[in-house]
mmCIF file of C-alpha atoms in Angstrom:
data_model
loop_
_atom_site.group_PDB
_atom_site.id
_atom_site.type_symbol
_atom_site.label_atom_id
_atom_site.label_comp_id
_atom_site.label_asym_id
_atom_site.label_seq_id
_atom_site.Cartn_x
_atom_site.Cartn_y
_atom_site.Cartn_z
ATOM 1 C CA MET A 1 80.741 134.891 286.831
ATOM 2 C CA SER A 2 76.933 134.576 286.919
ATOM 3 C CA LEU A 3 74.664 134.667 283.917
ATOM 4 C CA ALA A 4 73.322 138.201 283.519
ATOM 5 C CA VAL A 5 70.570 137.592 281.075
ATOM 6 C CA ALA A 6 68.064 134.874 280.399
ATOM 7 C CA THR A 7 69.034 133.193 277.180
ATOM 8 C CA PRO A 8 66.238 132.207 274.802
ATOM 9 C CA ALA A 9 66.150 128.666 273.577
ATOM 10 C CA SER A 10 66.877 129.778 270.055
ATOM 11 C CA ALA A 11 70.204 131.129 271.116
ATOM 12 C CA ARG A 12 71.434 127.833 272.072
ATOM 13 C CA LEU A 13 70.853 126.281 268.602
ATOM 14 C CA SER A 14 73.728 125.325 266.425
ATOM 15 C CA PRO A 15 74.101 127.504 263.268
ATOM 16 C CA LEU A 16 73.764 124.186 261.382
ATOM 17 C CA THR A 17 70.509 123.044 262.958
ATOM 18 C CA THR A 18 67.099 124.549 263.539
ATOM 19 C CA SER A 19 65.566 122.137 266.057
ATOM 20 C CA SER A 20 68.004 121.206 268.786
ATOM 21 C CA PRO A 21 71.439 122.225 270.154
ATOM 22 C CA GLU A 22 74.475 120.020 269.478
ATOM 23 C CA PRO A 23 77.496 119.442 271.749
ATOM 24 C CA CYS A 24 80.235 121.863 270.931
ATOM 25 C CA ARG A 25 82.758 119.092 270.139
ATOM 26 C CA ARG A 26 80.499 117.338 267.631
ATOM 27 C CA ARG A 27 79.632 120.592 265.802
ATOM 28 C CA ARG A 28 83.337 121.531 265.711
ATOM 29 C CA LEU A 29 84.300 118.305 264.095
ATOM 30 C CA LEU A 30 81.533 118.593 261.530
ATOM 31 C CA LEU A 31 82.589 122.153 260.635
ATOM 32 C CA SER A 32 86.273 121.051 260.439
ATOM 33 C CA ALA A 33 85.377 118.289 258.045
ATOM 34 C CA ALA A 34 83.274 120.617 255.901
ATOM 35 C CA ALA A 35 85.596 123.564 255.863
ATOM 36 C CA PRO A 36 87.997 122.373 253.081
ATOM 37 C CA LEU A 37 85.037 121.722 250.819
ATOM 38 C CA ARG A 38 83.521 125.261 251.218
ATOM 39 C CA ARG A 39 84.489 128.104 248.996
ATOM 40 C CA THR A 40 82.659 131.374 249.848
ATOM 41 C CA ARG A 41 83.273 135.025 249.265
ATOM 42 C CA LEU A 42 84.246 135.397 252.964
ATOM 43 C CA ARG A 43 87.008 132.839 252.661
ATOM 44 C CA ARG A 44 88.334 134.408 249.551
ATOM 45 C CA ARG A 45 88.315 137.810 251.151
ATOM 46 C CA ILE A 46 90.450 136.700 254.140
ATOM 47 C CA ALA A 47 92.884 134.939 251.735
ATOM 48 C CA VAL A 48 93.313 138.171 249.750
ATOM 49 C CA VAL A 49 94.009 140.050 253.032
ATOM 50 C CA ALA A 50 96.684 137.495 253.891
ATOM 51 C CA SER A 51 98.535 137.811 250.513
ATOM 52 C CA VAL A 52 101.839 139.501 250.085
ATOM 53 C CA PRO A 53 101.649 142.142 247.330
ATOM 54 C CA ASP A 54 105.410 142.641 247.049
ATOM 55 C CA PRO A 55 107.476 139.329 246.923
ATOM 56 C CA ALA A 56 110.697 141.354 247.668
ATOM 57 C CA ALA A 57 109.181 142.762 250.849
ATOM 58 C CA ARG A 58 109.451 141.090 254.260
ATOM 59 C CA PRO A 59 107.035 138.127 254.293
ATOM 60 C CA ALA A 60 103.725 138.677 256.062
ATOM 61 C CA GLU A 61 102.462 136.430 258.924
ATOM 62 C CA TYR A 62 99.995 134.311 257.066
ATOM 63 C CA THR A 63 98.205 132.853 260.208
ATOM 64 C CA PRO A 64 95.158 134.949 260.881
ATOM 65 C CA TRP A 65 94.015 136.058 264.358
ATOM 66 C CA LEU A 66 90.468 135.647 265.513
ATOM 67 C CA ILE A 67 89.793 138.427 268.022
ATOM 68 C CA ALA A 68 86.461 138.017 269.869
ATOM 69 C CA GLY A 69 84.811 140.295 272.393
ATOM 70 C CA LEU A 70 82.130 138.830 274.676
ATOM 71 C CA GLY A 71 78.881 140.556 275.349
ATOM 72 C CA ASN A 72 75.087 140.599 274.981
ATOM 73 C CA PRO A 73 73.418 141.700 271.711
ATOM 74 C CA GLY A 74 70.813 144.385 271.792
ATOM 75 C CA SER A 75 70.741 148.132 272.477
ATOM 76 C CA LYS A 76 69.603 147.724 276.119
ATOM 77 C CA TYR A 77 72.908 146.149 277.001
ATOM 78 C CA HIS A 78 75.007 148.798 275.288
ATOM 79 C CA GLY A 79 77.414 150.453 277.709
ATOM 80 C CA THR A 80 76.914 147.955 280.518
ATOM 81 C CA ARG A 81 79.758 146.396 282.417
ATOM 82 C CA HIS A 82 79.091 142.976 280.897
ATOM 83 C CA ASN A 83 79.611 144.395 277.366
ATOM 84 C CA VAL A 84 83.054 145.811 277.593
ATOM 85 C CA GLY A 85 84.274 142.946 275.456
ATOM 86 C CA PHE A 86 82.069 144.250 272.560
ATOM 87 C CA GLU A 87 83.357 147.755 273.216
ATOM 88 C CA MET A 88 86.947 146.505 272.879
ATOM 89 C CA VAL A 89 86.182 144.981 269.503
ATOM 90 C CA ASP A 90 84.469 148.204 268.313
ATOM 91 C CA ARG A 91 87.497 150.264 269.339
ATOM 92 C CA ILE A 92 89.915 147.963 267.520
ATOM 93 C CA ALA A 93 87.670 148.143 264.401
ATOM 94 C CA ARG A 94 87.624 151.850 264.547
ATOM 95 C CA ASP A 95 91.303 152.370 264.989
ATOM 96 C CA GLU A 96 92.322 149.770 262.424
ATOM 97 C CA GLY A 97 89.758 150.790 259.799
ATOM 98 C CA ILE A 98 87.861 147.449 259.859
ATOM 99 C CA THR A 99 84.116 147.526 259.063
ATOM 100 C CA MET A 100 81.867 145.134 261.081
ATOM 101 C CA ASN A 101 79.416 144.322 258.358
ATOM 102 C CA THR A 102 79.383 140.482 257.928
ATOM 103 C CA ILE A 103 77.029 137.949 259.666
ATOM 104 C CA GLN A 104 78.230 134.449 259.934
ATOM 105 C CA SER A 105 77.876 131.685 262.627
ATOM 106 C CA LYS A 106 75.538 133.772 264.819
ATOM 107 C CA SER A 107 78.249 136.553 264.901
ATOM 108 C CA LEU A 108 78.835 140.006 263.677
ATOM 109 C CA LEU A 109 82.209 139.991 261.967
ATOM 110 C CA GLY A 110 84.772 142.393 260.656
ATOM 111 C CA ILE A 111 87.464 141.060 258.266
ATOM 112 C CA GLY A 112 90.659 143.055 257.783
ATOM 113 C CA SER A 113 94.196 143.285 259.015
ATOM 114 C CA ILE A 114 96.459 144.741 261.652
ATOM 115 C CA GLY A 115 99.693 145.619 259.827
ATOM 116 C CA GLU A 116 100.097 142.799 257.375
ATOM 117 C CA VAL A 117 98.403 140.240 259.618
ATOM 118 C CA PRO A 118 94.877 139.173 258.623
ATOM 119 C CA VAL A 119 92.404 139.421 261.527
ATOM 120 C CA LEU A 120 88.757 138.407 262.039
ATOM 121 C CA LEU A 121 86.996 140.609 264.576
ATOM 122 C CA VAL A 122 84.040 138.780 266.202
ATOM 123 C CA LYS A 123 81.060 139.947 268.222
ATOM 124 C CA PRO A 124 78.991 136.789 269.030
ATOM 125 C CA GLN A 125 75.244 137.366 268.936
ATOM 126 C CA SER A 126 74.404 134.247 270.844
ATOM 127 C CA TYR A 127 74.332 135.896 274.330
ATOM 128 C CA ILE A 128 77.400 136.012 276.429
ATOM 129 C CA ASN A 129 76.974 132.633 278.203
ATOM 130 C CA TYR A 130 76.848 130.861 274.790
ATOM 131 C CA SER A 131 79.725 132.716 273.072
ATOM 132 C CA GLY A 132 81.518 129.417 272.279
ATOM 133 C CA GLU A 133 78.473 128.462 270.076
ATOM 134 C CA ALA A 134 79.638 131.210 267.771
ATOM 135 C CA ILE A 135 83.431 131.279 268.203
ATOM 136 C CA GLY A 136 84.028 127.529 267.964
ATOM 137 C CA PRO A 137 82.585 127.148 264.482
ATOM 138 C CA LEU A 138 84.346 130.257 263.194
ATOM 139 C CA ALA A 139 87.769 129.074 264.465
ATOM 140 C CA ALA A 140 87.123 125.736 262.727
ATOM 141 C CA TYR A 141 85.859 127.240 259.464
ATOM 142 C CA TYR A 142 88.785 129.678 259.105
ATOM 143 C CA GLN A 143 91.262 127.146 260.481
ATOM 144 C CA VAL A 144 92.628 129.471 263.225
ATOM 145 C CA PRO A 145 94.956 127.716 265.568
ATOM 146 C CA LEU A 146 94.140 128.059 269.312
ATOM 147 C CA ARG A 147 97.223 130.175 270.010
ATOM 148 C CA HIS A 148 95.760 132.814 267.563
ATOM 149 C CA ILE A 149 92.405 133.069 269.201
ATOM 150 C CA LEU A 150 92.094 136.103 271.511
ATOM 151 C CA VAL A 151 89.043 136.431 273.754
ATOM 152 C CA MET A 152 88.278 139.754 275.435
ATOM 153 C CA TYR A 153 85.833 139.927 278.336
ATOM 154 C CA ASP A 154 84.881 141.702 281.620
ATOM 155 C CA GLU A 155 86.605 140.708 284.778
ATOM 156 C CA MET A 156 85.252 141.425 288.261
ATOM 157 C CA SER A 157 88.466 140.405 289.989
ATOM 158 C CA LEU A 158 90.358 143.315 288.465
ATOM 159 C CA PRO A 159 89.784 147.031 289.441
ATOM 160 C CA ASN A 160 87.749 149.016 287.025
ATOM 161 C CA GLY A 161 89.832 149.985 283.958
ATOM 162 C CA VAL A 162 92.739 147.643 284.712
ATOM 163 C CA LEU A 163 93.744 145.250 281.782
ATOM 164 C CA ARG A 164 95.503 141.927 281.854
ATOM 165 C CA LEU A 165 96.730 140.142 278.779
ATOM 166 C CA GLN A 166 97.595 136.402 279.221
ATOM 167 C CA ARG A 167 98.507 133.524 276.783
ATOM 168 C CA LYS A 168 96.549 130.970 278.815
ATOM 169 C CA GLY A 169 94.576 130.401 282.039
ATOM 170 C CA GLY A 170 91.238 129.113 283.494
ATOM 171 C CA HIS A 171 87.755 130.685 283.092
ATOM 172 C CA GLY A 172 87.669 132.198 286.602
ATOM 173 C CA ARG A 173 83.945 131.524 286.835
ATOM 174 C CA HIS A 174 83.185 133.641 283.797
ATOM 175 C CA ASN A 175 80.404 131.559 282.150
ATOM 176 C CA GLY A 176 81.014 133.128 278.708
ATOM 177 C CA LEU A 177 84.676 132.301 278.775
ATOM 178 C CA GLN A 178 83.989 128.880 280.185
ATOM 179 C CA ASN A 179 81.630 128.118 277.230
ATOM 180 C CA VAL A 180 84.272 129.210 274.700
ATOM 181 C CA MET A 181 86.856 126.998 276.378
ATOM 182 C CA GLU A 182 84.380 124.031 276.242
ATOM 183 C CA CYS A 183 83.871 124.576 272.574
ATOM 184 C CA LEU A 184 87.612 124.698 271.950
ATOM 185 C CA ASP A 185 88.483 121.270 273.560
ATOM 186 C CA SER A 186 88.361 122.684 277.111
ATOM 187 C CA SER A 187 91.819 123.973 276.606
ATOM 188 C CA ARG A 188 93.483 126.467 278.943
ATOM 189 C CA GLU A 189 95.924 127.417 276.101
ATOM 190 C CA LEU A 190 93.629 130.216 275.039
ATOM 191 C CA PRO A 191 94.922 133.834 274.892
ATOM 192 C CA ARG A 192 92.697 136.337 276.677
ATOM 193 C CA LEU A 193 92.454 140.028 277.453
ATOM 194 C CA SER A 194 90.661 140.573 280.776
ATOM 195 C CA ILE A 195 89.101 144.088 281.214
ATOM 196 C CA GLY A 196 88.608 145.013 284.802
ATOM 197 C CA ILE A 197 85.154 146.219 285.770
ATOM 198 C CA GLY A 198 85.492 146.063 289.645
ATOM 199 C CA SER A 199 83.283 144.071 291.977
ATOM 200 C CA PRO A 200 79.747 144.666 293.265
ATOM 201 C CA PRO A 201 79.646 147.048 296.256
ATOM 202 C CA GLY A 202 78.296 145.665 299.481
ATOM 203 C CA LYS A 203 75.602 143.093 298.965
ATOM 204 C CA MET A 204 74.623 144.207 295.473
ATOM 205 C CA ASP A 205 73.321 141.434 293.270
ATOM 206 C CA THR A 206 75.972 140.284 290.753
ATOM 207 C CA ARG A 207 73.509 140.239 287.898
ATOM 208 C CA ALA A 208 72.356 143.777 288.590
ATOM 209 C CA PHE A 209 75.983 144.917 288.828
ATOM 210 C CA LEU A 210 76.933 143.323 285.398
ATOM 211 C CA LEU A 211 73.949 144.931 283.710
ATOM 212 C CA GLN A 212 74.616 148.325 285.289
ATOM 213 C CA LYS A 213 76.186 151.107 283.300
ATOM 214 C CA PHE A 214 79.376 152.758 284.447
ATOM 215 C CA SER A 215 79.431 155.956 286.453
ATOM 216 C CA SER A 216 81.021 159.025 284.803
ATOM 217 C CA GLU A 217 84.308 158.460 286.591
ATOM 218 C CA GLU A 218 84.340 154.772 285.778
ATOM 219 C CA ARG A 219 83.488 155.470 282.109
ATOM 220 C CA LEU A 220 86.601 157.693 281.900
ATOM 221 C CA GLN A 221 88.705 154.811 283.290
ATOM 222 C CA ILE A 222 87.181 152.322 280.853
ATOM 223 C CA ASP A 223 87.590 154.582 277.805
ATOM 224 C CA THR A 224 91.296 154.991 278.692
ATOM 225 C CA ALA A 225 91.647 151.246 279.166
ATOM 226 C CA LEU A 226 90.015 150.601 275.811
ATOM 227 C CA GLU A 227 92.617 152.853 274.107
ATOM 228 C CA GLN A 228 95.444 151.091 275.775
ATOM 229 C CA GLY A 229 93.865 147.750 274.938
ATOM 230 C CA VAL A 230 94.027 148.558 271.223
ATOM 231 C CA ASP A 231 97.759 149.153 271.544
ATOM 232 C CA ALA A 232 98.210 145.913 273.471
ATOM 233 C CA VAL A 233 96.283 143.855 270.959
ATOM 234 C CA ARG A 234 98.222 145.364 268.044
ATOM 235 C CA THR A 235 101.480 144.541 269.786
ATOM 236 C CA LEU A 236 100.300 141.026 270.366
ATOM 237 C CA VAL A 237 99.167 140.460 266.773
ATOM 238 C CA LEU A 238 102.422 141.809 265.396
ATOM 239 C CA LYS A 239 104.935 140.565 267.887
ATOM 240 C CA GLY A 240 103.365 137.888 269.969
ATOM 241 C CA PHE A 241 103.730 137.551 273.647
ATOM 242 C CA SER A 242 106.958 139.454 273.906
ATOM 243 C CA GLY A 243 108.640 141.419 276.643
ATOM 244 C CA SER A 244 106.500 144.454 275.832
ATOM 245 C CA ILE A 245 103.368 142.446 276.854
ATOM 246 C CA GLU A 246 105.005 141.661 280.178
ATOM 247 C CA ARG A 247 105.681 145.344 280.732
ATOM 248 C CA PHE A 248 102.162 146.192 279.628
ATOM 249 C CA ASN A 249 100.771 143.871 282.368
ATOM 250 C CA LEU A 250 103.070 145.391 285.028
ATOM 251 C CA VAL A 251 102.060 148.882 284.229
ATOM 252 C CA GLN A 252 98.379 147.929 284.253
ATOM 253 C CA LYS A 253 98.770 146.189 287.620
ATOM 254 C CA TYR A 254 99.977 149.406 289.341
ATOM 255 C CA LYS A 255 98.292 152.093 287.125
ATOM 256 C CA PHE A 256 96.101 153.377 289.974
ATOM 257 C CA HIS A 257 98.685 153.013 292.790
ATOM 258 C CA SER A 258 99.922 156.260 294.222
ATOM 259 C CA VAL A 259 103.689 156.611 294.569
#
Protein backbone atom coordinates (compact mmCIF):
# COMPACT_ATOMS: atom_id res chain seq x y z
CA MET A 1 0.00 0.00 0.00
CA SER A 2 1.38 3.41 -0.94
CA LEU A 3 2.52 6.07 1.47
CA ALA A 4 -0.33 8.48 1.99
CA VAL A 5 1.49 11.35 3.65
CA ALA A 6 4.88 12.97 3.39
CA THR A 7 6.76 12.05 6.55
CA PRO A 8 8.93 14.76 8.11
CA ALA A 9 12.52 13.86 8.80
CA SER A 10 11.95 14.21 12.55
CA ALA A 11 9.38 11.40 12.46
CA ARG A 12 12.06 8.97 11.37
CA LEU A 13 14.29 9.60 14.38
CA SER A 14 14.74 6.98 17.05
CA PRO A 15 13.27 7.88 20.45
CA LEU A 16 16.80 7.44 21.79
CA THR A 17 18.48 9.92 19.43
CA THR A 18 17.98 13.49 18.30
CA SER A 19 20.18 13.61 15.25
CA SER A 20 19.84 10.61 12.95
CA PRO A 21 17.72 7.48 12.55
CA GLU A 22 19.00 4.05 13.59
CA PRO A 23 18.22 0.70 12.01
CA CYS A 24 15.29 -0.97 13.74
CA ARG A 25 17.33 -4.00 14.70
CA ARG A 26 20.10 -2.02 16.40
CA ARG A 27 17.60 0.07 18.34
CA ARG A 28 15.65 -3.01 19.40
CA LEU A 29 18.79 -4.67 20.77
CA LEU A 30 19.73 -1.54 22.69
CA LEU A 31 16.28 -1.31 24.21
CA SER A 32 16.25 -5.01 25.08
CA ALA A 33 19.56 -4.65 26.89
CA ALA A 34 18.39 -1.56 28.76
CA ALA A 35 14.93 -2.83 29.68
CA PRO A 36 15.91 -4.90 32.76
CA LEU A 37 17.75 -1.88 34.20
CA ARG A 38 14.83 0.54 33.89
CA ARG A 39 12.20 0.91 36.59
CA THR A 40 9.58 3.54 35.77
CA ARG A 41 6.09 4.26 36.91
CA LEU A 42 4.74 2.83 33.65
CA ARG A 43 6.44 -0.51 34.21
CA ARG A 44 5.14 -0.73 37.76
CA ARG A 45 1.64 0.09 36.56
CA ILE A 46 1.54 -2.73 34.04
CA ALA A 47 2.95 -5.09 36.68
CA VAL A 48 0.11 -4.15 39.02
CA VAL A 49 -2.45 -4.80 36.30
CA ALA A 50 -1.00 -8.25 35.80
CA SER A 51 -1.16 -9.23 39.48
CA VAL A 52 -3.66 -11.75 40.82
CA PRO A 53 -5.56 -10.26 43.78
CA ASP A 54 -7.04 -13.56 44.95
CA PRO A 55 -4.61 -16.52 45.15
CA ALA A 56 -7.54 -18.94 45.34
CA ALA A 57 -8.99 -17.67 42.10
CA ARG A 58 -8.14 -19.03 38.69
CA PRO A 59 -4.64 -17.76 37.72
CA ALA A 60 -4.59 -14.86 35.29
CA GLU A 61 -2.62 -14.84 32.07
CA TYR A 62 0.48 -12.88 33.00
CA THR A 63 1.79 -12.29 29.48
CA PRO A 64 0.55 -8.87 28.33
CA TRP A 65 -0.77 -8.06 24.88
CA LEU A 66 0.45 -5.09 22.86
CA ILE A 67 -2.45 -4.02 20.64
CA ALA A 68 -1.48 -1.37 18.09
CA GLY A 69 -3.57 0.44 15.52
CA LEU A 70 -1.88 2.08 12.55
CA GLY A 71 -2.72 5.58 11.39
CA ASN A 72 -1.50 9.14 10.93
CA PRO A 73 -1.48 11.64 13.83
CA GLY A 74 -3.27 14.94 13.52
CA SER A 75 -6.89 16.08 13.29
CA LYS A 76 -6.83 16.40 9.49
CA TYR A 77 -6.47 12.63 9.17
CA HIS A 78 -9.26 11.80 11.62
CA GLY A 79 -11.99 9.73 10.00
CA THR A 80 -10.00 8.89 6.87
CA ARG A 81 -9.70 5.37 5.47
CA HIS A 82 -6.02 5.15 6.37
CA ASN A 83 -6.82 5.77 10.05
CA VAL A 84 -9.26 2.97 10.82
CA GLY A 85 -6.50 1.28 12.86
CA PHE A 86 -6.53 4.27 15.21
CA GLU A 87 -10.32 4.09 15.38
CA MET A 88 -10.15 0.43 16.34
CA VAL A 89 -7.84 1.25 19.25
CA ASP A 90 -10.17 4.05 20.38
CA ARG A 91 -13.17 1.71 20.29
CA ILE A 92 -11.37 -0.95 22.34
CA ALA A 93 -10.25 1.69 24.85
CA ARG A 94 -13.81 2.99 25.20
CA ASP A 95 -15.45 -0.40 25.62
CA GLU A 96 -12.80 -1.75 28.02
CA GLY A 97 -12.54 1.43 30.09
CA ILE A 98 -8.88 2.12 29.24
CA THR A 99 -7.68 5.72 29.20
CA MET A 100 -5.27 6.71 26.43
CA ASN A 101 -3.22 9.23 28.41
CA THR A 102 0.43 8.14 28.31
CA ILE A 103 3.16 9.20 25.88
CA GLN A 104 6.11 6.87 25.37
CA SER A 105 8.31 5.88 22.42
CA LYS A 106 6.57 8.29 20.05
CA SER A 107 3.21 6.68 20.85
CA LEU A 108 -0.02 7.46 22.65
CA LEU A 109 -0.63 4.60 25.08
CA GLY A 110 -3.42 3.20 27.20
CA ILE A 111 -2.47 0.71 29.92
CA GLY A 112 -5.19 -1.51 31.36
CA SER A 113 -6.64 -4.97 31.01
CA ILE A 114 -9.16 -7.06 29.11
CA GLY A 115 -10.62 -9.44 31.63
CA GLU A 116 -7.61 -10.30 33.79
CA VAL A 117 -5.12 -10.00 30.93
CA PRO A 118 -2.92 -6.85 30.94
CA VAL A 119 -2.97 -4.95 27.67
CA LEU A 120 -1.05 -2.05 26.21
CA LEU A 121 -3.08 -0.11 23.62
CA VAL A 122 -0.85 1.79 21.19
CA LYS A 123 -1.40 4.55 18.64
CA PRO A 124 2.01 5.33 17.06
CA GLN A 125 2.54 9.04 16.43
CA SER A 126 5.42 8.51 14.00
CA TYR A 127 3.21 8.51 10.86
CA ILE A 128 1.85 5.30 9.47
CA ASN A 129 4.79 4.25 7.30
CA TYR A 130 7.12 4.41 10.31
CA SER A 131 4.88 2.67 12.82
CA GLY A 132 7.57 0.11 13.60
CA GLU A 133 9.79 2.90 14.92
CA ALA A 134 7.32 3.17 17.80
CA ILE A 135 6.02 -0.38 18.20
CA GLY A 136 9.42 -2.11 18.13
CA PRO A 137 10.89 -0.26 21.14
CA LEU A 138 7.65 -0.68 23.13
CA ALA A 139 7.59 -4.43 22.52
CA ALA A 140 11.21 -4.67 23.65
CA TYR A 141 10.74 -2.45 26.70
CA TYR A 142 7.67 -4.30 28.00
CA GLN A 143 9.10 -7.67 26.89
CA VAL A 144 5.99 -8.61 24.91
CA PRO A 145 6.50 -11.78 22.82
CA LEU A 146 5.75 -11.61 19.11
CA ARG A 147 2.72 -13.89 19.45
CA HIS A 148 1.13 -11.28 21.74
CA ILE A 149 1.56 -8.27 19.45
CA LEU A 150 -1.60 -7.50 17.48
CA VAL A 151 -1.42 -4.95 14.67
CA MET A 152 -4.67 -3.48 13.31
CA TYR A 153 -4.66 -1.65 9.98
CA ASP A 154 -6.61 -0.68 6.85
CA GLU A 155 -6.76 -3.24 4.05
CA MET A 156 -7.71 -2.35 0.47
CA SER A 157 -7.99 -5.98 -0.65
CA LEU A 158 -11.02 -6.49 1.62
CA PRO A 159 -14.48 -4.99 0.99
CA ASN A 160 -15.37 -2.01 3.13
CA GLY A 161 -16.33 -3.11 6.64
CA VAL A 162 -15.07 -6.69 6.36
CA LEU A 163 -12.57 -7.87 9.00
CA ARG A 164 -9.97 -10.62 8.97
CA LEU A 165 -8.05 -11.82 12.03
CA GLN A 166 -4.90 -13.87 11.36
CA ARG A 167 -2.06 -15.22 13.48
CA LYS A 168 0.56 -14.53 10.78
CA GLY A 169 1.12 -13.42 7.20
CA GLY A 170 2.94 -11.01 4.92
CA HIS A 171 2.60 -7.24 4.70
CA GLY A 172 0.51 -7.21 1.52
CA ARG A 173 2.28 -4.06 0.29
CA HIS A 174 1.03 -2.09 3.30
CA ASN A 175 4.05 0.09 4.07
CA GLY A 176 3.10 0.64 7.70
CA LEU A 177 2.74 -3.08 8.40
CA GLN A 178 5.95 -3.76 6.48
CA ASN A 179 7.84 -1.31 8.70
CA VAL A 180 6.46 -2.96 11.83
CA MET A 181 7.58 -6.37 10.57
CA GLU A 182 11.04 -5.04 9.74
CA CYS A 183 11.38 -3.71 13.29
CA LEU A 184 10.37 -7.11 14.66
CA ASP A 185 12.99 -9.25 12.91
CA SER A 186 11.00 -9.27 9.64
CA SER A 187 8.90 -12.07 11.09
CA ARG A 188 5.66 -13.20 9.47
CA GLU A 189 4.59 -14.64 12.85
CA LEU A 190 2.79 -11.42 13.72
CA PRO A 191 -0.93 -11.46 14.59
CA ARG A 192 -2.95 -8.90 12.68
CA LEU A 193 -6.50 -7.60 12.31
CA SER A 194 -7.16 -6.35 8.79
CA ILE A 195 -9.97 -3.81 8.45
CA GLY A 196 -11.42 -3.68 4.94
CA ILE A 197 -11.74 -0.24 3.36
CA GLY A 198 -12.36 -1.31 -0.25
CA SER A 199 -10.29 -0.28 -3.25
CA PRO A 200 -10.08 2.98 -5.22
CA PRO A 201 -12.83 3.29 -7.84
CA GLY A 202 -11.78 3.52 -11.45
CA LYS A 203 -8.46 5.30 -11.89
CA MET A 204 -8.60 7.21 -8.61
CA ASP A 205 -5.20 7.90 -7.08
CA THR A 206 -4.44 5.53 -4.20
CA ARG A 207 -3.12 8.27 -1.93
CA ALA A 208 -6.23 10.38 -2.47
CA PHE A 209 -8.41 7.34 -1.73
CA LEU A 210 -6.59 6.52 1.52
CA LEU A 211 -6.87 10.11 2.79
CA GLN A 212 -10.53 10.32 1.83
CA LYS A 213 -13.28 10.10 4.44
CA PHE A 214 -15.98 7.46 4.19
CA SER A 215 -19.36 8.06 2.62
CA SER A 216 -22.35 7.89 4.99
CA GLU A 217 -23.12 4.31 3.91
CA GLU A 218 -19.49 3.25 4.21
CA ARG A 219 -19.27 4.87 7.65
CA LEU A 220 -22.18 2.76 8.90
CA GLN A 221 -20.38 -0.37 7.70
CA ILE A 222 -17.13 0.69 9.37
CA ASP A 223 -18.84 1.51 12.67
CA THR A 224 -20.46 -1.93 12.69
CA ALA A 225 -17.11 -3.53 11.85
CA LEU A 226 -15.39 -1.70 14.71
CA GLU A 227 -17.93 -3.04 17.20
CA GLN A 228 -17.43 -6.55 15.85
CA GLY A 229 -13.68 -6.01 15.99
CA VAL A 230 -13.80 -5.23 19.71
CA ASP A 231 -15.52 -8.57 20.35
CA ALA A 232 -12.98 -10.41 18.19
CA VAL A 233 -10.00 -8.80 19.95
CA ARG A 234 -11.47 -9.60 23.34
CA THR A 235 -11.93 -13.24 22.30
CA LEU A 236 -8.36 -13.39 21.01
CA VAL A 237 -6.88 -11.94 24.20
CA LEU A 238 -8.85 -14.24 26.48
CA LYS A 239 -8.91 -17.45 24.42
CA GLY A 240 -6.23 -17.16 21.75
CA PHE A 241 -6.73 -18.26 18.16
CA SER A 242 -9.52 -20.69 18.95
CA GLY A 243 -12.30 -22.09 16.82
CA SER A 244 -14.35 -18.99 17.58
CA ILE A 245 -11.84 -16.88 15.64
CA GLU A 246 -12.17 -19.21 12.66
CA ARG A 247 -15.95 -18.82 12.79
CA PHE A 248 -15.53 -15.06 13.08
CA ASN A 249 -13.45 -14.95 9.90
CA LEU A 250 -15.96 -17.11 8.04
CA VAL A 251 -18.86 -14.88 9.05
CA GLN A 252 -16.90 -11.79 8.03
CA LYS A 253 -16.02 -13.26 4.65
CA TYR A 254 -19.67 -13.67 3.68
CA LYS A 255 -21.27 -10.88 5.73
CA PHE A 256 -22.38 -8.89 2.66
CA HIS A 257 -23.32 -11.88 0.49
CA SER A 258 -27.01 -12.28 -0.26
CA VAL A 259 -28.51 -15.73 0.30
